[in-house]
RNA sequence: CGGGGUGUAGCGCAGCUUGGUAGCGCGUUUGACUGGGGGUCAAAAGGUCGUGGGUUCAAAUCCCGCCACCCCGACCA
């Protein structure tokens, strides 16, 4: 049998054994410490801590939270704060090791940075403000404030600033795997949203975006490394295009574990393979012309005190998809990185109206792209002062609001909202809506002025929308859990912190950066969400805490224990990690616990099989009782099973 | 941050309305029987009832403050 059976099917780097040589009952130190080895570990249940319980803590709801708690992997110590017990730590180390190997293979270099960071470090990038309450802060005896690092862009940029002095030292990719902190408003779902969690973050530094040594090259290498990592972990995942978010930067991908219980929605095109998260997802061509004929006389309806579009629609007898939702944004300045002329003619507008159908959601990023302006949801007070009846705004306001009307307001209309037929809309005065809204009649002249009104894709994509990449195909919605995220950062942090380097032409330039994160603890939880059944966890072989669980039927039978240890020694010699359940428990208890903790293969040593010179073999994912396998065939069977579980 | 809810033994819960110093299941310990899917019987250990104050002869129970935690929403590089 191949020594690197568990790395088959991929370009395997040198394998020195997951955790280095381990000394167990079956492994004399003299043997295991001699040399590099892929010898597995053998542990006994009674010598470790696996506190399984019949019932989960009352606060556990998601499958990963319930099962990791019940199976003795984690314990909650505070809101969003967990102990990682021995089984969990073994999983986390295996995930980390895979991450480490792939990051190093992709040119990364591991280091460790402080968790406690002087708050001044964050002042430079204003993240002490933009991160806000999400940033954990501690005060020392002198009153100095430190942040507990939620990510490490600032310290690593600071480090490189002080230690890299020549473009010849770039590119550089530094990564760390360590505990990070975020004061989440609402920690939930166990390990999926914690306040303290383990994360791998990598940061790359470049002089150029393009070409050898450039950001794009590193980004692509990271993309491939992430694909390798999650594939090796045995996860079913999708890489999706994503908005780069408040962290800044130009491009990003999220790696999502496919799982119905996931919090995030992603959209995929089944034909082209295009995949993106809801915020980023484009839609294919849609048609709307604003040319529809009136459906009747504009009728005002009194709609007092109704909280949302659905309630208003119900009250008026109009479906949300026949209502216009007009959202008021305020302009924050020209948008960076948006090509084309901004709207509004010579003067920068103050307000942007975005109109979508009542059943659709406005997408701020798309509004920004369509108008050429950075926008935020309008401050309610300021908007009211400018004449907007917030909650009851209609598209008519494009030519009415603001100081002197025209020019102060521009409007982007989503294609679906521009269709003909019946529309209901706000009426620009509180507690009133209108029926039979007609674009041409109600908005008038301004509607045809491309400086002020534009048709554009300004809403979130939904399942059923036309694919942007394949004619005739429809987008499908899937659920997922984000476990990795890669960004092209650009110069945001290097400029803020002053990381500039002289290039070959003796020009001082800010260093171009990328950053690449993987939630290690979240990956473990996501894997459980993805792979479990009613009885417990079902680990993929690559990140299971042990590959094989040997259940000893009679803990006090020398014959049983000998058999177990013999099998364990063979398995360990073949590189598999083995846990021997040597507890004085009834068989039923042991089988229940075996299913619960989810080791991929269970080998049972008992009288029945021993009588045939065999043990009982059962893969966790298989139903039924298992089958007898001769001692000399056990290793091959287990190895094959662990591989197929991969 | 808004809304809802919960704090009683290691875990899951009852008791609170109508005050009288705490109970159930699981787990744990001891013994016996048992022995291939959370077994049976017997005995036992284990609780400042989140916390501070108040009312009362008497508070888990009623009143006030605080704290912690959970759920829904907002938020979520």
XYZ file of C-alpha atoms (C1' of nucleotides) in Angstrom:
723
model
C 0.000 0.000 0.000
C 1.160 3.460 -0.790
C 2.512 5.349 2.156
C 0.768 8.508 1.133
C -2.596 6.942 0.597
C -4.376 9.935 2.015
C -2.870 12.386 -0.427
C -3.646 10.375 -3.493
C -5.221 12.240 -6.342
C -3.419 15.510 -5.859
C 0.019 16.949 -6.270
C 1.208 15.865 -2.887
C 3.831 17.876 -1.120
C 6.227 16.041 1.141
C 4.247 14.439 3.879
C 5.876 14.277 7.237
C 2.894 13.088 9.181
C 0.199 15.340 10.328
C 1.455 16.186 13.754
C 4.900 14.776 13.714
C 5.827 11.599 15.515
C 3.517 10.715 18.302
C 4.199 8.527 21.235
C 1.339 6.256 22.105
C 0.940 3.009 23.947
C 1.758 1.034 20.814
C 4.675 3.172 19.755
C 7.897 2.953 21.709
C 9.555 6.350 21.719
C 12.722 4.915 20.292
C 10.895 3.919 17.184
C 8.686 6.888 16.548
C 11.196 9.584 17.280
C 13.893 8.184 15.060
C 12.910 9.744 11.817
C 10.278 11.329 9.719
C 7.334 9.079 9.575
C 3.734 9.059 8.616
C 2.983 6.759 11.484
C -0.415 7.485 12.900
C -1.336 7.933 16.512
C -3.066 5.474 18.774
C -5.036 6.925 21.638
C -7.251 5.315 24.242
C -10.640 6.795 25.031
C -10.058 6.451 28.766
C -6.913 8.521 28.542
C -8.489 11.468 26.819
C -11.489 13.691 27.422
C -14.547 13.064 25.271
C -17.549 14.096 27.327
C -20.463 12.993 25.178
C -23.963 13.793 26.324
C -27.381 12.525 25.471
C -28.812 16.017 25.351
C -27.392 19.207 23.911
C -27.271 22.474 25.824
C -30.546 24.345 25.487
C -28.954 27.144 23.483
C -27.684 24.855 20.742
C -29.877 24.825 17.655
C -27.857 24.422 14.502
C -26.706 20.873 13.737
C -23.031 21.706 14.095
C -23.584 23.349 17.448
C -25.715 20.493 18.770
C -23.468 17.724 17.490
C -20.117 19.290 18.346
C -21.479 19.910 21.854
C -23.055 16.510 22.325
C -20.073 14.669 20.870
C -17.690 16.348 23.288
C -15.812 18.564 20.840
C -16.698 21.972 22.221
C -18.059 23.606 25.347
C -19.467 27.077 25.596
C -17.716 29.263 28.118
C -19.393 32.564 27.314
C -21.362 34.135 24.512
C -19.487 33.211 21.347
C -16.575 31.798 23.357
C -15.817 28.081 23.258
C -13.429 25.497 24.657
C -11.921 23.265 22.016
C -11.697 19.832 23.597
C -9.230 17.179 22.412
C -11.348 15.901 19.511
C -11.992 19.414 18.218
C -8.382 20.373 18.595
C -7.308 17.379 16.536
C -9.714 18.407 13.776
C -8.538 22.003 13.937
C -4.916 20.927 13.768
C -5.628 18.806 10.724
C -7.438 21.639 8.978
C -4.633 23.998 9.946
C -2.016 21.602 8.665
C -3.701 21.324 5.289
C -3.968 25.106 5.158
C -0.325 25.439 6.138
C 0.919 23.005 3.517
C -1.035 24.594 0.704
C -0.116 28.114 1.719
C 3.550 27.220 1.833
C 3.285 25.400 -1.463
C 1.872 28.623 -2.904
C 4.793 30.650 -1.653
C 3.468 31.774 1.715
C 5.572 32.099 4.822
C 4.060 31.551 8.237
C 4.484 33.933 11.128
C 2.625 34.791 14.300
C 1.427 38.274 15.187
C 0.092 39.660 18.450
C -3.574 39.344 19.225
C -3.386 42.511 21.275
C -2.767 45.529 19.102
C -2.324 49.156 20.158
C -5.454 51.017 19.141
C -3.313 53.722 17.543
C -2.485 51.204 14.832
C -6.124 51.286 13.803
C -6.410 55.049 13.855
C -4.283 55.261 10.710
C -6.734 53.213 8.694
C -9.738 54.595 10.565
C -10.821 51.054 11.271
C -11.092 51.961 14.954
C -14.126 53.895 13.718
C -15.312 51.893 10.719
C -15.058 48.622 12.590
C -16.840 50.298 15.448
C -18.167 48.117 18.215
C -17.069 45.030 16.352
C -13.577 45.754 17.589
C -12.836 44.239 20.996
C -10.919 46.647 23.167
C -8.948 46.160 26.364
C -7.500 48.815 28.621
C -4.279 48.264 30.489
C -3.272 49.592 33.898
C -1.978 52.797 32.378
C -5.209 53.406 30.563
C -3.728 52.554 27.175
C -6.259 50.902 24.884
C -5.523 47.880 22.745
C -7.677 46.174 20.178
C -7.911 42.425 20.017
C -7.100 41.823 16.374
C -10.127 40.934 14.227
C -7.779 40.649 11.243
C -4.198 41.760 10.901
C -3.853 44.086 7.946
C -2.512 46.881 10.121
C 0.184 45.054 12.068
C 1.414 43.094 9.090
C 1.588 46.228 6.957
C 3.419 47.951 9.778
C 5.798 45.018 9.972
C 6.577 45.075 6.281
C 6.941 48.836 6.349
C 9.673 48.521 8.903
C 11.451 45.579 7.370
C 11.111 45.613 3.599
C 13.066 48.421 2.051
C 13.539 47.396 -1.560
C 11.299 46.325 -4.378
C 13.745 43.458 -4.816
C 12.321 41.900 -1.640
C 8.866 41.670 -3.186
C 6.590 39.908 -3.814
C 5.999 38.576 -0.338
C 3.219 36.479 1.117
C 2.958 36.254 4.897
C 0.353 34.257 6.741
C -0.659 33.443 10.283
C -3.043 30.962 11.828
C -4.255 32.289 15.130
C -7.089 33.310 17.384
C -8.906 36.445 16.349
C -11.602 38.470 17.994
C -14.748 40.233 16.972
C -17.303 41.618 19.361
C -20.232 40.329 17.361
C -23.537 41.971 18.201
C -25.128 38.572 18.212
C -22.926 35.502 18.311
C -24.898 32.485 17.175
C -24.909 28.981 15.783
C -22.039 27.813 17.955
C -18.761 27.996 16.081
C -20.297 29.544 12.979
C -20.420 33.048 14.412
C -18.151 33.447 17.404
C -16.507 36.296 19.173
C -13.265 34.349 19.459
C -12.259 32.137 16.576
C -9.251 30.690 14.792
C -8.460 32.098 11.417
C -5.793 31.908 8.803
C -5.017 35.242 7.242
C -2.471 35.707 4.484
C -1.246 39.057 3.184
C 0.620 39.550 -0.049
C 2.732 42.534 -1.063
C 3.581 43.631 -4.593
C 4.888 46.497 -6.657
C 2.648 45.688 -9.607
C -0.835 44.382 -10.223
C -0.014 42.634 -13.481
C 2.795 40.371 -14.495
C 5.292 38.208 -12.696
C 5.320 38.930 -8.996
C 2.202 41.027 -9.311
C -0.961 40.987 -7.232
C -2.989 39.148 -9.842
C -0.506 36.314 -9.935
C -0.623 35.926 -6.151
C -4.404 36.201 -6.144
C -4.683 33.421 -8.691
C -2.235 31.316 -6.698
C -4.328 31.852 -3.592
C -7.465 30.934 -5.499
C -5.843 27.670 -6.507
C -4.506 27.079 -2.997
C -7.984 27.595 -1.532
C -9.441 25.191 -4.035
C -6.818 22.636 -3.000
C -7.407 23.263 0.687
C -11.161 22.806 0.674
C -10.923 19.877 -1.709
C -8.394 18.177 0.553
C -10.597 18.867 3.568
C -13.279 16.828 1.859
C -15.741 19.689 1.600
C -18.332 20.322 -1.055
C -17.859 23.988 -1.861
C -18.424 26.721 -4.417
C -16.171 29.674 -5.165
C -18.313 32.742 -5.813
C -17.648 36.284 -6.927
C -18.149 38.700 -4.072
C -18.153 42.354 -3.213
C -14.984 43.338 -1.483
C -16.931 45.153 1.216
C -15.770 47.772 3.710
C -12.304 46.271 3.773
C -11.798 47.974 0.431
C -10.164 46.743 -2.700
C -11.130 45.731 -6.145
C -11.880 42.055 -6.532
C -12.811 39.214 -4.302
C -14.065 35.667 -4.144
C -15.796 33.847 -1.356
C -15.456 30.119 -0.801
C -18.739 28.717 0.368
C -19.394 25.274 1.793
C -22.526 24.006 0.081
C -25.085 23.399 2.734
C -28.803 24.029 2.980
C -28.537 25.292 6.542
C -26.051 27.989 5.480
C -26.768 31.623 6.282
C -25.609 32.995 2.953
C -27.400 32.794 -0.353
C -25.412 32.386 -3.513
C -26.598 32.358 -7.087
C -25.244 30.035 -9.699
C -25.762 29.660 -13.423
C -26.136 25.945 -14.124
C -24.991 26.381 -17.724
C -21.935 28.620 -17.513
C -20.843 27.829 -13.973
C -20.997 31.517 -13.041
C -21.488 31.871 -9.295
C -21.753 34.969 -7.143
C -23.155 36.046 -3.831
C -26.392 37.981 -3.718
C -24.716 41.377 -3.401
C -22.395 40.862 -6.325
C -24.461 38.770 -8.693
C -25.184 40.333 -12.060
C -28.327 39.605 -14.014
C -28.693 38.918 -17.711
C -30.418 41.302 -20.066
C -33.843 42.414 -18.919
C -36.116 44.756 -20.789
C -38.007 47.755 -19.572
C -38.713 50.960 -21.468
C -40.634 53.371 -19.233
C -42.973 53.679 -22.240
C -46.040 51.884 -20.941
C -49.437 53.431 -21.500
C -51.470 54.647 -18.511
C -53.745 52.013 -16.996
C -56.134 54.515 -15.460
C -56.333 57.832 -13.718
C -53.832 58.422 -10.934
C -55.699 57.605 -7.756
C -54.588 58.534 -4.277
C -55.155 55.974 -1.499
C -54.972 56.705 2.225
C -52.622 54.081 3.733
C -52.144 55.120 7.336
C -49.386 53.738 9.507
C -48.557 50.625 7.556
C -45.059 49.384 8.280
C -43.881 47.817 5.043
C -44.442 47.315 1.377
C -46.225 44.014 1.956
C -48.678 45.523 4.401
C -49.351 48.483 2.127
C -49.847 46.140 -0.812
C -52.249 43.999 1.150
C -54.186 47.074 2.252
C -54.453 48.420 -1.296
C -55.011 45.044 -2.887
C -51.808 45.324 -4.938
C -49.124 42.668 -5.150
C -45.604 43.832 -4.194
C -44.379 43.076 -7.723
C -46.724 45.777 -9.021
C -45.482 48.395 -6.615
C -42.572 50.757 -7.092
C -40.110 51.088 -4.243
C -38.188 54.360 -4.379
C -35.150 54.491 -2.127
C -33.413 57.799 -1.401
C -29.623 57.807 -1.217
C -27.367 60.701 -0.469
C -24.276 61.269 -2.571
C -20.975 60.938 -0.751
C -18.785 61.940 -3.661
C -17.485 60.416 -6.857
C -17.174 56.649 -6.775
C -13.670 55.333 -7.143
C -13.018 52.818 -9.868
C -16.247 53.365 -11.784
C -15.736 54.013 -15.468
C -17.876 56.275 -17.604
C -19.378 59.721 -17.033
C -21.209 60.127 -13.768
C -24.838 61.182 -13.964
C -26.159 64.617 -13.234
C -24.487 66.718 -15.871
C -21.994 69.365 -14.798
C -23.059 69.503 -11.159
C -22.693 66.751 -8.659
C -26.184 65.752 -7.513
C -27.042 65.624 -3.825
C -29.499 62.773 -3.983
C -29.937 59.542 -5.869
C -33.290 57.842 -6.219
C -33.178 54.130 -6.880
C -36.419 52.578 -8.039
C -37.049 48.843 -7.900
C -40.079 46.639 -7.821
C -41.670 46.172 -4.417
C -40.550 42.554 -4.229
C -36.934 43.411 -5.082
C -34.057 44.773 -3.016
C -31.956 47.745 -4.021
C -28.249 46.979 -4.348
C -26.073 49.825 -3.195
C -23.035 48.685 -5.132
C -25.002 48.590 -8.348
C -26.435 52.044 -7.675
C -22.892 53.247 -7.256
C -21.801 51.640 -10.510
C -24.800 52.993 -12.423
C -24.568 56.570 -11.179
C -20.846 56.970 -10.758
C -21.294 58.157 -7.189
C -20.595 56.652 -3.818
C -23.900 56.663 -1.993
C -25.322 55.821 1.402
C -28.877 55.465 2.505
C -30.137 59.014 3.053
C -30.202 60.423 6.528
C -33.907 60.492 7.262
C -33.952 63.955 8.785
C -31.938 65.540 6.005
C -34.018 63.821 3.355
C -37.251 65.029 4.894
C -35.851 68.535 5.053
C -35.174 68.312 1.330
C -38.779 67.397 0.710
C -38.690 63.610 0.550
C -41.595 61.951 2.314
C -39.467 59.049 3.466
C -41.499 55.863 3.205
C -43.820 57.415 0.631
C -41.389 58.706 -1.988
C -42.315 58.357 -5.645
C -40.133 58.644 -8.754
C -41.668 62.051 -9.381
C -39.229 63.435 -6.865
C -36.488 63.295 -9.475
C -37.674 66.652 -10.771
C -39.166 68.106 -7.620
C -36.909 67.740 -4.651
C -33.926 69.589 -3.417
C -32.810 73.153 -3.736
C -34.362 74.354 -6.930
C -35.330 70.906 -8.138
C -33.612 69.604 -11.269
C -29.955 68.764 -11.004
C -29.958 67.991 -7.326
C -31.517 64.579 -7.863
C -30.734 61.783 -10.281
C -32.656 58.559 -10.607
C -31.774 55.018 -11.573
C -34.636 52.722 -12.440
C -34.278 48.981 -12.418
C -35.292 47.322 -15.681
C -38.111 45.391 -14.023
C -39.507 48.552 -12.472
C -39.542 50.231 -15.872
C -41.985 47.787 -17.397
C -45.401 48.876 -18.593
C -48.723 48.094 -16.951
C -50.241 48.949 -13.611
C -48.047 50.451 -10.909
C -48.686 51.581 -7.397
C -46.240 53.990 -5.791
C -45.755 56.312 -2.873
C -47.481 59.648 -3.299
C -44.787 61.913 -1.827
C -46.869 62.711 1.179
C -47.056 60.759 4.407
C -49.585 57.944 4.729
C -50.628 58.037 1.093
C -49.931 55.925 -1.950
C -51.118 56.188 -5.541
C -52.515 53.650 -7.986
C -52.137 53.729 -11.767
C -48.740 55.383 -11.608
C -47.526 55.916 -15.178
C -43.890 56.698 -15.850
C -44.362 59.064 -18.789
C -47.332 60.902 -17.396
C -46.144 61.225 -13.810
C -42.467 62.047 -14.238
C -42.702 64.109 -17.416
C -39.825 65.707 -19.308
C -37.033 64.692 -16.984
C -37.724 61.033 -17.676
C -36.126 61.363 -21.111
C -33.042 63.208 -19.940
C -30.256 60.658 -19.642
C -28.333 62.977 -17.353
C -30.973 62.538 -14.684
C -32.736 59.268 -15.358
C -31.138 56.005 -16.299
C -32.285 52.430 -16.679
C -29.905 50.045 -14.991
C -29.521 46.830 -13.036
C -29.727 48.219 -9.504
C -31.216 45.376 -7.543
C -30.047 42.162 -5.930
C -30.255 39.165 -8.199
C -32.723 36.435 -7.351
C -33.330 32.843 -8.296
C -35.050 32.732 -11.671
C -33.314 35.831 -13.035
C -31.674 35.470 -16.438
C -28.046 34.359 -16.219
C -25.524 37.045 -17.150
C -23.266 34.444 -18.741
C -25.491 32.084 -20.692
C -28.340 33.001 -22.989
C -31.616 31.510 -21.836
C -30.250 30.085 -18.586
C -31.800 30.997 -15.255
C -29.932 31.690 -12.050
C -30.439 29.204 -9.229
C -30.200 30.007 -5.537
C -28.139 27.862 -3.199
C -27.257 28.169 0.440
C -23.763 28.154 1.797
C -21.430 28.919 4.656
C -18.542 31.242 3.945
C -15.281 29.588 4.977
C -12.780 31.516 2.878
C -12.511 34.921 1.321
C -9.809 36.381 -0.893
C -9.414 40.071 -1.695
C -7.377 42.287 -3.893
C -6.782 45.089 -1.444
C -4.832 47.483 -3.595
C -3.098 50.288 -1.726
C -5.684 51.081 0.904
C -3.604 49.891 3.837
C -0.184 50.662 2.455
C -1.223 54.266 1.799
C -2.861 54.665 5.188
C 0.130 53.239 7.011
C 2.743 54.705 4.736
C 4.186 51.536 3.290
C 5.928 52.914 0.218
C 8.912 51.489 -1.584
C 11.206 52.852 -4.258
C 10.708 51.006 -7.494
C 13.265 50.317 -10.172
C 12.750 53.792 -11.625
C 13.379 55.302 -8.183
C 9.733 56.245 -7.861
C 8.264 56.022 -4.375
C 5.093 53.969 -4.643
C 2.616 52.481 -2.198
C 2.837 48.726 -2.042
C -0.069 46.811 -3.596
C -1.610 44.275 -1.292
C -3.939 41.301 -1.246
C -5.419 39.517 1.730
C -6.735 36.011 2.020
C -8.661 34.561 4.964
C -9.892 31.148 6.023
C -12.034 30.570 9.089
C -10.470 27.456 10.578
C -12.958 26.941 13.382
C -15.795 27.834 11.065
C -14.550 25.301 8.541
C -14.825 22.590 11.170
C -18.391 23.639 12.001
C -19.357 24.030 8.346
C -18.120 20.523 7.685
C -20.456 19.181 10.362
C -23.341 21.200 8.940
C -22.582 19.680 5.581
C -21.967 16.129 6.717
C -24.032 14.585 9.480
C -27.081 12.428 10.040
C -29.583 11.879 12.824
C -27.018 9.884 14.822
C -24.111 12.274 14.663
C -21.209 13.694 12.713
C -19.756 12.049 9.604
C -16.205 13.338 9.115
C -14.342 13.254 5.846
C -11.192 11.197 6.387
C -8.833 14.121 5.876
C -9.963 16.151 8.870
C -11.491 13.506 11.107
C -9.922 13.570 14.581
C -9.090 9.892 14.090
C -9.409 7.787 10.989
C -10.510 4.660 12.767
C -12.350 4.020 16.009
C -11.796 0.573 17.463
C -14.662 -0.443 19.691
C -13.658 -3.019 22.255
C -16.682 -5.010 23.305
C -15.295 -6.221 26.610
C -12.915 -3.747 28.134
C -11.670 -6.342 30.594
C -11.045 -9.082 28.070
C -7.359 -9.503 27.314
C -8.296 -11.192 24.075
C -10.379 -8.228 22.952
C -7.809 -5.660 24.020
C -5.006 -7.585 22.350
C -6.974 -7.750 19.150
C -7.713 -4.058 19.298
C -4.102 -3.142 19.922
C -2.862 -5.401 17.184
C -5.209 -3.801 14.655
C -4.386 -0.345 15.986
C -0.664 -0.919 15.588
C -1.111 -2.042 11.998
C -3.334 0.916 11.193
C -0.932 3.356 12.816
C 1.970 1.874 10.915
C 0.014 2.566 7.749
C -0.388 6.174 8.778
C -3.855 6.143 10.252
C -4.847 7.746 13.533
C -6.703 5.379 15.803
C -8.865 5.806 18.858
C -9.524 2.709 20.950
C -12.756 2.794 22.923
C -11.600 0.871 25.973
C -14.270 2.171 28.312
C -16.262 -0.020 30.654
C -19.526 0.736 28.928
C -22.279 -1.322 27.455
C -22.022 -1.967 23.730
C -25.050 0.168 23.011
C -23.454 3.179 24.632
C -20.247 2.686 22.696
C -22.004 2.336 19.370
C -24.111 5.423 20.020
C -21.026 7.419 20.923
C -19.171 6.065 17.906
C -21.867 7.354 15.591
C -22.011 10.621 17.476
C -18.320 11.523 17.268
C -18.287 10.529 13.625
C -14.959 8.764 13.084
C -15.082 7.586 9.424
C -14.430 3.914 10.168
C -15.477 1.783 13.114
C -13.755 -1.490 13.789
C -15.414 -3.629 16.433
C -13.478 -6.266 18.319
C -15.828 -8.785 19.859
C -16.406 -12.488 20.355
C -18.476 -12.971 17.237
C -15.879 -11.809 14.758
C -12.885 -12.996 16.750
C -14.192 -16.530 16.459
C -13.568 -16.240 12.745
C -10.201 -14.554 13.161
C -11.799 -11.338 12.131
C -13.057 -8.010 13.347
C -16.181 -6.162 12.357
C -15.719 -3.326 9.891
C -18.194 -0.517 9.338
C -17.895 2.811 7.575
C -19.680 5.581 9.467
C -21.551 6.741 6.407
C -22.901 3.258 5.687
C -26.084 2.059 7.294
C -26.426 -1.403 8.745
C -24.312 -3.626 10.902
C -21.008 -3.856 9.130
C -19.156 -6.944 8.003
C -16.447 -9.230 9.289
C -12.970 -8.649 7.908
C -9.914 -10.820 8.527
C -7.154 -9.272 10.585
C -4.727 -9.189 7.698
C -7.203 -7.330 5.508
C -8.258 -4.696 8.017
C -5.622 -2.122 7.134
C -6.401 -2.212 3.436
C -10.113 -1.975 4.060
C -9.761 0.947 6.439
C -7.372 2.806 4.164
C -9.686 2.349 1.223
C -12.670 3.480 3.240
C -10.982 6.578 4.579
C -9.959 7.439 1.062
C -13.455 7.081 -0.312
C -14.766 9.217 2.477
C -12.388 11.876 1.201
C -29.543 48.749 18.671
C -35.208 47.228 18.540
C -38.633 43.131 19.933
C -39.378 38.508 22.694
C -37.618 35.095 26.359
C -34.628 32.405 30.053
C -31.448 32.020 34.567
C -33.272 26.170 40.015
C -27.601 19.764 40.740
C -22.718 18.261 35.303
C -26.970 18.312 31.184
C -32.386 18.810 30.137
C -36.469 20.577 32.983
C -40.732 21.101 36.883
C -41.845 24.111 41.162
C -43.273 30.613 40.995
C -49.966 32.119 39.465
C -51.918 31.154 45.363
C -44.796 32.713 49.993
C -43.971 27.754 54.650
C -35.841 26.554 53.413
C -36.488 22.362 46.765
C -38.127 18.015 43.042
C -38.068 14.877 38.267
C -35.346 12.588 34.022
C -30.434 11.815 32.184
C -25.563 11.646 34.010
C -22.304 10.478 38.476
C -20.856 7.012 42.871
C -21.466 1.976 45.379
C -23.334 -3.049 45.059
C -25.812 -6.948 42.502
C -27.692 -8.862 38.099
C -26.627 -8.158 32.984
C -23.500 -7.997 28.442
C -23.673 -6.513 20.217
C -27.393 -0.284 19.598
C -27.892 4.754 25.470
C -30.168 -2.465 30.219
C -32.486 -3.749 35.305
C -32.817 -3.526 40.631
C -31.182 -1.351 45.198
C -28.666 2.418 47.774
C -26.096 7.163 47.656
C -23.647 11.843 46.620
C -24.636 16.461 44.467
C -28.158 22.900 44.582
C -25.293 30.378 47.867
C -32.540 28.599 43.307
C -27.806 34.381 38.363
C -26.902 38.745 41.632
C -27.864 43.052 45.042
C -31.559 45.209 47.730
C -36.757 45.490 49.505
C -41.589 43.535 51.553
C -42.671 39.594 55.263
C -42.606 35.906 61.238
C -41.052 33.389 56.663
C -38.975 34.489 49.646
C -36.907 29.939 44.296
C -41.941 32.094 44.653
C -44.003 38.973 45.567
C -41.524 44.142 44.366
C -37.194 47.148 42.507
C -32.221 47.437 40.484
C -28.189 44.995 38.151
C -25.736 40.990 35.504
C -25.503 36.926 32.256
C -27.383 34.109 28.396
C -30.774 32.640 24.286
C -34.179 33.582 20.064
C -36.181 36.979 15.938
C -34.769 41.386 13.419
C -30.981 45.196 12.318
C -25.821 44.290 11.741
C -22.094 40.804 9.949
C -13.749 42.482 6.826
